[in-house]
C-alpha atoms as one frame of an Amber mdcrd trajectory, in Angstrom:
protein
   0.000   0.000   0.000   1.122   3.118  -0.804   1.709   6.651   1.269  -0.345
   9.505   0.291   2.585  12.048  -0.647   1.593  15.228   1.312   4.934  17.018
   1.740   7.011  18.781  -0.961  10.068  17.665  -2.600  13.522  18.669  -1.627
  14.548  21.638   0.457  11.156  23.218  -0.065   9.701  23.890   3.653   5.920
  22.569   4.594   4.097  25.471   5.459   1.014  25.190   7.569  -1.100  26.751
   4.710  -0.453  23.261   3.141  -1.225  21.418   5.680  -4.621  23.554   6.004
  -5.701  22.978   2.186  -4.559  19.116   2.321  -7.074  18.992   5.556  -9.925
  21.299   3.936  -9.640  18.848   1.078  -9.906  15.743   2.677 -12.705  17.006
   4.981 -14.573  17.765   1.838 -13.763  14.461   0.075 -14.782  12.841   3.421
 -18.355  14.639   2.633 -21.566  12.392   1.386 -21.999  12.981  -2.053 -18.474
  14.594  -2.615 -18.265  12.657  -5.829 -21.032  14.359  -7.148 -19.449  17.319
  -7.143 -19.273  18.448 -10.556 -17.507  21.776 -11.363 -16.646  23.734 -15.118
 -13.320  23.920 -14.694 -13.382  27.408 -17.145 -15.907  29.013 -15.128 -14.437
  28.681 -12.273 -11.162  29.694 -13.835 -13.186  33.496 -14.825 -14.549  33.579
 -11.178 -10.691  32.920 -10.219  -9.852  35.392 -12.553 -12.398  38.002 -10.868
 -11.574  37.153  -7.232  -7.486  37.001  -7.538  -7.080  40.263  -5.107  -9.326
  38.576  -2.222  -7.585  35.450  -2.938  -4.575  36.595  -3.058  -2.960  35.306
  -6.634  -1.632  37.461  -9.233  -2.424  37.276 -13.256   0.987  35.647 -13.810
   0.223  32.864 -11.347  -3.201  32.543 -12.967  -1.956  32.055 -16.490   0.016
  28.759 -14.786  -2.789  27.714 -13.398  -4.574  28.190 -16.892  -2.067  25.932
 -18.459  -2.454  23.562 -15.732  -5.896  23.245 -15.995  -5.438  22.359 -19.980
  -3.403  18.912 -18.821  -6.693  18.012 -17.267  -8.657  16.284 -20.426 -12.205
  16.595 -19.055 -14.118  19.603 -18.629 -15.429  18.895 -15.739 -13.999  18.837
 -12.279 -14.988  15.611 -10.020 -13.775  13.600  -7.245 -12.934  10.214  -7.941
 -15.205   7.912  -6.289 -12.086   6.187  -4.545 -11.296   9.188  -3.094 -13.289
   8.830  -0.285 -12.043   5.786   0.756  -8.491   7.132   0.525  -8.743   9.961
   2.542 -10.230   7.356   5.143  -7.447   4.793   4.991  -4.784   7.579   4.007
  -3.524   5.251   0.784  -2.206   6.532  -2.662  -5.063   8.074  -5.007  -4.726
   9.348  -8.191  -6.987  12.334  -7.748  -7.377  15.253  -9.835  -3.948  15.236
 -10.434  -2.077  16.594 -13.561   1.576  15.991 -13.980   3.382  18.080 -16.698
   6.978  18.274 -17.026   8.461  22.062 -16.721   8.813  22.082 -20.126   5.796
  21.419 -21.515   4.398  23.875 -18.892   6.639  26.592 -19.700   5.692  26.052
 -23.242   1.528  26.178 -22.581   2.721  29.265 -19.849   3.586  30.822 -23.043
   7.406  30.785 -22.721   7.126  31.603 -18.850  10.890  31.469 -17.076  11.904
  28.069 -15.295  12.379  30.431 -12.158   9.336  32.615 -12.807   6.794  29.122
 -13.305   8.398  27.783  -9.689   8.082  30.862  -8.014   3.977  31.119  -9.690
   3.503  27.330  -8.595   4.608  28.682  -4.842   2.240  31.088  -5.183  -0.975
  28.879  -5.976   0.176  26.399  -3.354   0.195  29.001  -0.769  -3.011  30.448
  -2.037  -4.589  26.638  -1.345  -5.387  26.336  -5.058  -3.661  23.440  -5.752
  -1.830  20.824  -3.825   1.710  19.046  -4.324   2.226  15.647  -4.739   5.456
  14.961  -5.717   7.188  11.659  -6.036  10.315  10.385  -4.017  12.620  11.470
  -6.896  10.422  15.175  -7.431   9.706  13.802 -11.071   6.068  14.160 -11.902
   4.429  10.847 -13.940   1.527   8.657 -13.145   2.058   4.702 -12.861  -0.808
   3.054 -14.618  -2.352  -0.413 -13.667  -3.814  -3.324 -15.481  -6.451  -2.410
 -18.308  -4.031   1.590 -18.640  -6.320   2.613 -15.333  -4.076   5.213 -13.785
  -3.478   4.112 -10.099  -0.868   6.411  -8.863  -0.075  10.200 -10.447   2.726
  12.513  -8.807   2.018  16.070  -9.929   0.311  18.715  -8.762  -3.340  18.004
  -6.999  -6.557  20.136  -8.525  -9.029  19.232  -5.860  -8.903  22.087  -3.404
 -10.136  23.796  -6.838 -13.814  21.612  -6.417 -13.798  21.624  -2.719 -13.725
  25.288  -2.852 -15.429  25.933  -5.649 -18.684  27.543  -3.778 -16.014  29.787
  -1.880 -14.286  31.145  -5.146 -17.967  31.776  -6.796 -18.900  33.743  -3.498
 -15.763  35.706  -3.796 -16.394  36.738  -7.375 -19.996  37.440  -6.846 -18.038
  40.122  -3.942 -16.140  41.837  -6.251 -18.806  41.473  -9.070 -21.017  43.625
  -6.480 -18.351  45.783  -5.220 -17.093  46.521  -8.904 -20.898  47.348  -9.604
 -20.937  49.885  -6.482 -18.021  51.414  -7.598 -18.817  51.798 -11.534 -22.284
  53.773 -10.091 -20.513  56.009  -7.700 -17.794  57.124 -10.196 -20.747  57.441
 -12.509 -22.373  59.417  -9.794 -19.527  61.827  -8.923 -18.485  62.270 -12.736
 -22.185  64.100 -13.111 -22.042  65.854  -9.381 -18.985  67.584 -11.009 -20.627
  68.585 -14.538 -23.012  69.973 -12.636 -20.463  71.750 -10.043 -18.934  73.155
 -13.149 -21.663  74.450 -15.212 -23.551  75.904 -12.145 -19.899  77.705 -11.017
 -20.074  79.160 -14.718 -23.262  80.130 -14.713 -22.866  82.229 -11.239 -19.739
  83.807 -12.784 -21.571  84.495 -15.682 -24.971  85.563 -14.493 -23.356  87.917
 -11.861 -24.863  85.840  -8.961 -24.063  87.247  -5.530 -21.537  84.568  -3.908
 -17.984  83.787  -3.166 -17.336  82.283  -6.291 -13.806  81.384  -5.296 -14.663
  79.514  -2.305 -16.784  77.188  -4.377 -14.063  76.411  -7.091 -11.049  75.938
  -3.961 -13.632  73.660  -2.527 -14.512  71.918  -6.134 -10.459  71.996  -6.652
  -9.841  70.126  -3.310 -12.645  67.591  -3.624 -11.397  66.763  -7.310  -7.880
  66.315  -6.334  -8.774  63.409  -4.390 -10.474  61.658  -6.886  -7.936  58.810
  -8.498  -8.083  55.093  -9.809  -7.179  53.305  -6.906  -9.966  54.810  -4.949
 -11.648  52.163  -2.161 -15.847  52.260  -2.411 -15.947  53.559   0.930 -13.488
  56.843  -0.538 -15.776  57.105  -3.627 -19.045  57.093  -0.786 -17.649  59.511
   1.369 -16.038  61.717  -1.983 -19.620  61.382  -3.730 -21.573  62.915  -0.579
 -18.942  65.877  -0.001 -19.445  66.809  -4.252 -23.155  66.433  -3.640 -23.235
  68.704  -0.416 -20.872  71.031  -2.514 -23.358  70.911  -5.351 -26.439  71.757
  -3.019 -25.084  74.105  -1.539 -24.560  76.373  -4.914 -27.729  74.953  -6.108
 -29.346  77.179  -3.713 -27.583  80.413  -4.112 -28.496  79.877  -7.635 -32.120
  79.500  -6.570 -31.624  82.230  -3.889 -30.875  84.520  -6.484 -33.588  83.256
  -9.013 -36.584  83.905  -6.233 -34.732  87.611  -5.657 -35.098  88.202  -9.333
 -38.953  86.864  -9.061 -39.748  89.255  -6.480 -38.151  92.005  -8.294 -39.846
  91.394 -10.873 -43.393  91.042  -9.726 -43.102  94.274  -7.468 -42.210  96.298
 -10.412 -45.388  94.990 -12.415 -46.918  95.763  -9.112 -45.693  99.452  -9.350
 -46.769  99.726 -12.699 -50.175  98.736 -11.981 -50.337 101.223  -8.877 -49.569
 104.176 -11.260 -51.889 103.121 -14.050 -54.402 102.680 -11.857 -53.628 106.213
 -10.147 -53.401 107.902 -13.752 -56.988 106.509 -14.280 -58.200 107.947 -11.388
 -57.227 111.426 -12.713 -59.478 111.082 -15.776 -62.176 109.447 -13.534 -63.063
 112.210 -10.744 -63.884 115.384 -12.163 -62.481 117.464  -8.875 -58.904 116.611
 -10.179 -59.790 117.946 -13.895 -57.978 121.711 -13.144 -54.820 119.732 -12.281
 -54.665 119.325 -16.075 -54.944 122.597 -17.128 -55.430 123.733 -20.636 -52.886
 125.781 -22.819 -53.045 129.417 -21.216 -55.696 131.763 -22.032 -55.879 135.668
 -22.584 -58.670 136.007 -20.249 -57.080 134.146 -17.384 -57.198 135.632 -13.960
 -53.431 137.778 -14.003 -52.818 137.394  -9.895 -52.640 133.073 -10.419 -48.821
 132.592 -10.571 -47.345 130.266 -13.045 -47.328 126.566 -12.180 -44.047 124.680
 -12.088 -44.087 121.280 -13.019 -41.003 119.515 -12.918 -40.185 117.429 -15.931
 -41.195 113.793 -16.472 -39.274 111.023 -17.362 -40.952 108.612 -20.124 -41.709
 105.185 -18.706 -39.479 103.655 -21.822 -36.842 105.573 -20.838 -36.879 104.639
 -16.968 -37.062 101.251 -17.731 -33.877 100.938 -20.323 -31.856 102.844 -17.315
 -33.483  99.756 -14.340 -32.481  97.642 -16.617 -28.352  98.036 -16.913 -26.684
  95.270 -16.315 -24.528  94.976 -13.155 -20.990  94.528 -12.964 -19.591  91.227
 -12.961 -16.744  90.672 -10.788 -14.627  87.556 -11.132 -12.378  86.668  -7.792
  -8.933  87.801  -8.547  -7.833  84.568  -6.630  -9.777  82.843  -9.299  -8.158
  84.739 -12.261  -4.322  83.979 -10.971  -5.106  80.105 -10.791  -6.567  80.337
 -13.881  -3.381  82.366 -15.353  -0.674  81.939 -13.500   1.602  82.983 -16.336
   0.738  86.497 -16.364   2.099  86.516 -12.655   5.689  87.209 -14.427   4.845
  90.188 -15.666   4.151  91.786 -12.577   6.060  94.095 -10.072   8.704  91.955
  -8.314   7.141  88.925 -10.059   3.607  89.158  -7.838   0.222  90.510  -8.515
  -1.551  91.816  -5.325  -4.386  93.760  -6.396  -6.337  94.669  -9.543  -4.410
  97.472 -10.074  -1.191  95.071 -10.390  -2.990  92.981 -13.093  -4.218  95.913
 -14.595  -0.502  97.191 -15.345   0.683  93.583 -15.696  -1.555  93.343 -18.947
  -0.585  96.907 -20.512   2.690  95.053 -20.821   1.470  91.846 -21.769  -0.160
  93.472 -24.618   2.379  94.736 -25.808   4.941  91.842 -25.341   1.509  90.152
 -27.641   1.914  92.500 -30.550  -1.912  93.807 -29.818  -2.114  97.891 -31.401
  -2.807 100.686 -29.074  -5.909 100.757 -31.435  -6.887  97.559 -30.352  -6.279
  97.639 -26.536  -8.129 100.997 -26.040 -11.599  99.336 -28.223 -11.158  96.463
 -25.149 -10.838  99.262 -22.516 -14.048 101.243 -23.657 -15.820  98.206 -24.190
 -14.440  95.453 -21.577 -13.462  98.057 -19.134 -10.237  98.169 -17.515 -10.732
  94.499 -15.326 -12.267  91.996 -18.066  -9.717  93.477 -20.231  -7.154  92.689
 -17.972  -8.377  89.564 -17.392  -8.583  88.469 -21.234  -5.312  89.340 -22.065
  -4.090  87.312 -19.212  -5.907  84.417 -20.553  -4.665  85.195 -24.140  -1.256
  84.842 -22.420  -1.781  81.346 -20.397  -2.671  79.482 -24.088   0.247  80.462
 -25.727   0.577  79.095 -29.088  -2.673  77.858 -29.318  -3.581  81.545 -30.395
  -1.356  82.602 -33.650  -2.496  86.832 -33.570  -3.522  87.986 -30.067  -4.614
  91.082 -31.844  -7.222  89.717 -34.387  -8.600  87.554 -31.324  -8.585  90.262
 -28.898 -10.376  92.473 -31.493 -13.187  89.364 -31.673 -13.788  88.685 -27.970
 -13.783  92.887 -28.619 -17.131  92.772 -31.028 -18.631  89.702 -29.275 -18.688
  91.598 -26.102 -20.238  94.767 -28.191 -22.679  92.695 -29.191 -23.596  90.960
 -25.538 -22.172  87.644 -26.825 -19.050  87.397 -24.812 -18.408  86.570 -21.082
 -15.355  85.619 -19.037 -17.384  82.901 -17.054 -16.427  80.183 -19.492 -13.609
  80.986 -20.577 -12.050  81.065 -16.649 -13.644  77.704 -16.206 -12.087  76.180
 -19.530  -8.214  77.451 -18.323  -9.418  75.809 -14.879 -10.618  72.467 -16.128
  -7.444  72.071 -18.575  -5.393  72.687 -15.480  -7.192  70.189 -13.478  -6.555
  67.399 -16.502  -3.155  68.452 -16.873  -2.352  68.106 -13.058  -4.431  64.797
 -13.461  -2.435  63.761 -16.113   1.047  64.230 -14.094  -0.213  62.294 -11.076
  -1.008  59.564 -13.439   2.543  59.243 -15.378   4.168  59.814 -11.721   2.248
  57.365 -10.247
């Protein structure tokens, strides 16, 4: 009667991990209906494939065990009937044991090292994958009976593959979930940030009360967390700080929405007031001699002249309610934005508006942009959004061939009401974001 081989070749140690997946495996082939145990040995393989992290295998070890699974002819995964006796009476079973030379394993490995495919097989021993059954002389065959039955087969052991097989497919069904979480969160925070964005450009270019700058530090600091190798519990808590963010300038939006409501209906409100108050003059007739005809000769000489003081045409009131108010873009905001033009001013720092102001009279002329030119920005742009384009014009660099001819554009768009800075601050923002993005990526 023969041993059943349960300790490696050579100088390699027994660790108690092997003795742990010889004794999970014979406690499962010591179960009732063991032998009816059917597993697909490719499936499992994919849910092997998706649970490597928890299990603790890399891809390279997987691609041996790939090409260890193809020595196995059947599809199927089973425990040989005799097994059960065997583990009983501790004799020699063939198993589910395959028993490649190096060679031919290397060669299905795809051309994997002799050192790499030992140190790989260590690995999916460890891991309890597989189990070693090596000969007295380490040489892997099997020793066949009468009728070619194989009775004995030194290799390497695939049946703490079926007795764990409802372990592995709970593992994979894990990540499966886990992966699913995190594919919805990113999906999640990739829209709470659109909409970050686009409601931070719309502020800036509505002229909505706020501290803009606040919001995009905040957005800039949230976003600079966000990477690949984010947990789901990072993405959860990352996803409810964005949203807060987000609901937060949802409501100054909203804020300043209802404020232009009520504006607006107390003005119609006024209007109504006086037209009803001008109708009242035409209605009672006591009020008639406050609308006195053209003078007469024969009108009593000791009534003085009345003074009415002149009256402004409702048209005319209206266009001047109606001016637009100043937008004012965080100068904190326009520096990250540009940092370039931060050369150009005194001692290499720009403290104030006044210091970006001067900073672009010499930016525009290091640009090549006419006199002609700058002074249509000025009277049109005014001193600041000039400032502040020119700066911009300076952080894309070659991307613009005549400063000039574009500054003359932005010139006419803004003429015409077509043109604000809102946009074009968040656009310089975002490409530094992806840029910065970028670099963490190649560094990392």
């Amino acid at each position: 009667m023969q041993t059943r081989p349960t300790t490696p070749f050579g100088r390699r140690p027994l660790s108690l991990a092997m003795v742990a997946s010889q004794a999970a495996t014979e406690n499962f082939a010591a179960r009732p209906g063991a032998s009816d145990t059917v597993v697909h040995k490719w499936r499992l393989f994919r849910a092997l494939t998706e649970a490597k992290e928890p299990l603790g295998v890399t891809e390279r070890a997987l691609s041996v065990l790939h090409a260890l699974l193809s020595f196995h002819q059947e599809t199927a995964l089973t425990l040989p009937e005799s097994d059960l006796s065997s583990a009983e009476a501790g004799s020699g079973s063939s198993g589910i044991v395959v028993f490649p030379s190096n060679k031919e394993l290397s060669i299905r490995a795809h051309g994997m090292a002799p050192a790499t495919l030992r140190r790989h097989l260590a690995c999916l021993v460890d891991a309890g994958l597989i189990i070693r059954r090596d000969s007295p002389n380490g040489k892997r065959f099997a020793r066949k009976g009468q009728g070619g039955a194989i009775e004995d087969a030194f290799g390497f052991d695939l049946a703490p593959l079926v007795a764990r097989s409802t372990e592995i497919e709970n593992l994979a069904e894990e990540v499966r979930a886990e992966n699913r979480a995190i594919a919805l969160l990113r999906e999640k925070i990739t829209l709470t940030r659109r909409d970050i964005v686009k409601m931070i450009e719309t502020g800036l270019g509505e002229g909505v009360s706020g501290d803009w700058d606040d919001a995009h530090q905040q957005y800039a600091t949230l976003s600079a967390r966000y990477g690949r190798g984010l947990s789901c519990a990072d993405l959860e808590a990352l996803a409810r700080e964005l949203a807060t963010l987000a609901a937060e300038i949802h409501k100054a939006l909203e804020k300043h929405i209802k404020a232009q409501n009520m504006s607006g209906n107390e003005s119609q409100t006024e209007r109504h007031i006086q037209n009803q108050t001008t109708n009242s003059f035409d209605l009672e007739p006591s009020l008639q001699e406050g609308r006195a005809d053209p003078p007469q000769p024969n009108l009593e000489q000791s009534r003085g002249p009345i003074v009415r003081a002149p009256e402004v045409s409702s048209e005319r009131s209206q266009t001047f309610d109606s001016k637009p108010a100043l937008r004012a873009y965080p100068l904190g905001m326009v520096l990250e934005a540009c940092p370039d033009i931060v050369d150009y001013g005194r001692g290499g720092e720009i403290s104030s508006w006044r210091d970006l102001a001067a900073a672009a009279a010499t930016v525009r002329s290091a640009l090549g942009v006419s006199p002609d030119a700058w002074s249509q920005a000025l009277d049109v742009l005014g001193e600041h959004d000039a400032a502040i384009v020119i700066a911009a014009i300076l952080q894309r660099g070659e991307e613009i061939k005549s400063a000039g001819g574009y500054l003359r554009v932005l010139t006419e768009k803004a003429r015409a009401g077509e043109f604000s800075l809102g946009p074009v601050l968040m656009a310089l923002l975002r490409g530094k974001a992806s840029k910065a993005a970028r670099e963490r990526k190649r560094t990392g």
